[in-house]
Short mmCIF file of C-alpha atoms in Angstrom, two decimals:
data_model
loop_
_atom_site.label_atom_id
_atom_site.label_comp_id
_atom_site.label_asym_id
_atom_site.label_seq_id
_atom_site.Cartn_x
_atom_site.Cartn_y
_atom_site.Cartn_z
CA MET A 1 62.58 169.99 123.54
CA ALA A 2 65.93 169.32 124.22
CA GLY A 3 66.88 170.93 127.34
CA HIS A 4 63.68 171.34 128.77
CA SER A 5 61.81 169.55 131.58
CA ASN A 6 59.24 166.99 130.97
CA TYR A 7 57.27 168.17 134.08
CA ILE A 8 53.35 169.17 133.67
CA THR A 9 50.41 169.59 135.78
CA PRO A 10 47.05 167.58 135.52
CA GLU A 11 45.37 170.82 134.76
CA GLY A 12 48.13 170.98 132.45
CA ALA A 13 47.96 167.89 130.50
CA LYS A 14 44.43 168.14 130.34
CA LYS A 15 44.60 171.61 128.43
CA LEU A 16 46.60 169.89 125.86
CA ARG A 17 44.67 167.27 125.44
CA THR A 18 42.15 169.51 125.04
CA GLU A 19 43.49 171.60 121.68
CA LEU A 20 44.77 168.62 120.79
CA THR A 21 41.00 167.36 120.78
CA TRP A 22 39.64 170.77 119.03
CA LEU A 23 42.03 170.77 116.55
CA TRP A 24 41.43 167.11 115.40
CA LYS A 25 37.35 167.01 115.60
CA GLU A 26 36.21 170.83 115.12
CA GLU A 27 39.16 173.28 113.74
CA ARG A 28 40.83 170.00 111.02
CA PRO A 29 36.90 169.20 110.00
CA ARG A 30 35.95 172.90 109.47
CA VAL A 31 39.13 174.06 107.52
CA THR A 32 38.96 171.07 105.30
CA GLN A 33 35.93 171.71 104.17
CA GLY A 34 36.80 175.14 103.69
CA VAL A 35 39.87 174.15 101.12
CA ALA A 36 37.00 171.48 99.34
CA ASP A 37 34.40 174.35 99.07
CA ALA A 38 37.36 176.86 97.45
CA ALA A 39 38.39 174.09 95.40
CA ALA A 40 35.23 173.80 93.65
CA GLU A 41 35.53 176.81 92.80
CA GLY A 42 38.07 176.25 89.76
CA ASP A 43 41.76 177.34 89.86
CA ARG A 44 43.15 177.33 92.39
CA SER A 45 46.15 178.87 91.86
CA GLU A 46 44.68 182.37 92.24
CA ASN A 47 42.11 181.29 94.53
CA ALA A 48 43.41 183.34 98.27
CA GLU A 49 40.63 180.98 100.08
CA TYR A 50 42.07 178.04 99.32
CA ILE A 51 45.40 178.59 99.65
CA TYR A 52 45.29 180.35 103.04
CA GLY A 53 43.37 177.38 103.17
CA LYS A 54 46.30 174.44 102.74
CA LYS A 55 48.54 176.50 104.82
CA ARG A 56 45.77 176.27 107.43
CA LEU A 57 45.64 172.88 107.67
CA ARG A 58 49.95 172.08 107.62
CA GLU A 59 49.76 174.49 110.72
CA ILE A 60 46.69 172.87 111.98
CA ASP A 61 48.49 168.92 110.96
CA ARG A 62 51.77 170.33 112.15
CA ARG A 63 50.28 171.56 115.95
CA ILE A 64 48.27 167.64 115.97
CA ARG A 65 51.73 166.38 115.55
CA PHE A 66 53.66 168.54 117.89
CA LEU A 67 51.25 168.05 120.66
CA THR A 68 50.68 164.04 120.46
CA GLN A 69 54.58 163.91 120.45
CA ARG A 70 54.53 166.29 123.39
CA LEU A 71 51.98 164.21 125.59
CA ASP A 72 53.94 161.04 125.56
CA ALA A 73 57.46 162.40 126.57
CA LEU A 74 55.52 163.88 129.59
CA THR A 75 55.33 163.16 132.94
CA VAL A 76 52.10 164.26 134.90
CA VAL A 77 52.85 165.56 138.09
CA ASP A 78 49.69 165.01 140.53
CA ALA A 79 51.01 164.69 143.99
CA PRO A 80 53.20 167.10 145.75
CA PRO A 81 56.89 165.91 147.38
CA PRO A 82 57.84 164.79 150.51
CA ALA A 83 58.53 167.66 151.39
CA THR A 84 56.28 170.73 150.66
CA ASP A 85 57.85 173.31 153.02
CA LYS A 86 60.90 173.26 150.00
CA VAL A 87 60.22 174.54 146.64
CA PHE A 88 59.77 171.71 143.97
CA PHE A 89 58.06 171.57 140.57
CA GLY A 90 54.39 172.27 141.01
CA ALA A 91 54.69 175.04 144.27
CA TRP A 92 53.20 177.99 144.70
CA VAL A 93 55.48 180.43 145.85
CA ARG A 94 55.29 184.31 147.40
CA LEU A 95 58.09 186.45 146.96
CA GLU A 96 59.33 189.43 148.27
CA ASN A 97 61.37 191.92 146.14
CA GLU A 98 63.72 194.41 146.80
CA GLU A 99 61.07 197.46 147.06
CA GLY A 100 59.06 195.37 149.11
CA ASP A 101 56.40 194.52 146.66
CA GLU A 102 55.09 190.97 147.11
CA VAL A 103 54.71 188.27 143.78
CA VAL A 104 53.00 184.97 143.65
CA TYR A 105 54.78 182.51 141.27
CA ARG A 106 53.78 179.10 140.44
CA VAL A 107 56.57 176.50 139.13
CA VAL A 108 55.02 174.60 136.23
CA GLY A 109 56.16 172.87 132.63
CA PRO A 110 57.71 174.40 130.04
CA ASP A 111 53.74 174.20 128.40
CA GLU A 112 52.56 175.63 131.37
CA THR A 113 53.90 179.17 131.58
CA ASP A 114 51.96 182.08 131.59
CA ALA A 115 53.01 185.03 132.82
CA ALA A 116 48.88 187.04 133.45
CA LYS A 117 48.64 183.94 135.92
CA GLY A 118 52.01 183.70 137.71
CA HIS A 119 53.21 180.66 135.65
CA ILE A 120 56.69 180.33 135.48
CA SER A 121 58.78 177.80 133.72
CA LEU A 122 61.08 175.56 137.01
CA ASP A 123 64.13 175.92 133.95
CA SER A 124 63.70 179.66 134.03
CA PRO A 125 66.42 181.23 135.94
CA MET A 126 63.63 182.64 138.29
CA GLY A 127 62.75 178.84 138.37
CA LYS A 128 65.73 177.32 138.98
CA SER A 129 66.63 179.65 141.08
CA LEU A 130 63.37 178.26 143.58
CA LEU A 131 63.61 174.91 143.47
CA GLY A 132 64.47 173.72 146.66
CA ARG A 133 64.11 177.18 149.08
CA ARG A 134 61.95 177.90 152.07
CA GLU A 135 60.17 180.02 153.84
CA GLY A 136 63.24 182.84 154.56
CA ASP A 137 65.40 181.87 151.71
CA GLU A 138 67.09 184.56 149.70
CA VAL A 139 66.47 183.99 146.18
CA HIS A 140 69.16 185.66 143.69
CA VAL A 141 67.85 185.55 140.00
CA ARG A 142 70.06 186.79 137.33
CA ARG A 143 68.43 188.97 135.15
CA PRO A 144 70.17 190.98 131.09
CA ALA A 145 69.08 194.30 133.95
CA GLY A 146 70.83 192.86 136.09
CA GLU A 147 70.69 190.52 139.58
CA ALA A 148 67.21 190.77 141.40
CA VAL A 149 66.97 189.63 145.02
CA PHE A 150 63.89 188.33 146.81
CA THR A 151 62.64 186.56 150.36
CA VAL A 152 60.97 183.52 149.93
CA LEU A 153 57.54 184.18 151.96
CA GLU A 154 55.78 181.13 151.62
CA VAL A 155 55.78 178.15 149.92
CA GLY A 156 52.52 175.44 149.33
CA TYR A 157 51.19 173.12 147.08
CA GLN A 158 47.37 174.96 146.82
CA PRO A 159 46.94 178.56 145.44
CA LEU A 160 47.80 181.17 147.93
CA ASP A 161 45.66 184.31 148.63
#
């Protein structure tokens, strides 16, 4: 992942390892058995289950290779930085936008981004704008719709209520 950070939280690393284990020990054997069963039915050229199974097996193998290489390249960051009043990797940040609405984000690596949970990549425009900021700082973020301005209300390294 050229241009992407190689940092990940312990929770994120565990999630990737769990996915890798599941693919290798459960999903791949199940699909392999399905392909073998479909192959035993005869003509493979028109056997949709066989063709789909082989395609799915290639997808699984690709994902296993990716996860194995990615996990080897990642650095797990499991301790807060010395200056916990500033936004660094792993920080939870409460912001107020121009309309007065509050949002909470966690700055994580690109492998952990999840908009529904408020997890943003430190490589994203918002993530880059937040790094090094502290309570009271104004943050300007360039977006396709124009610049947005936020005020940092709170920084922490545990989930914010």
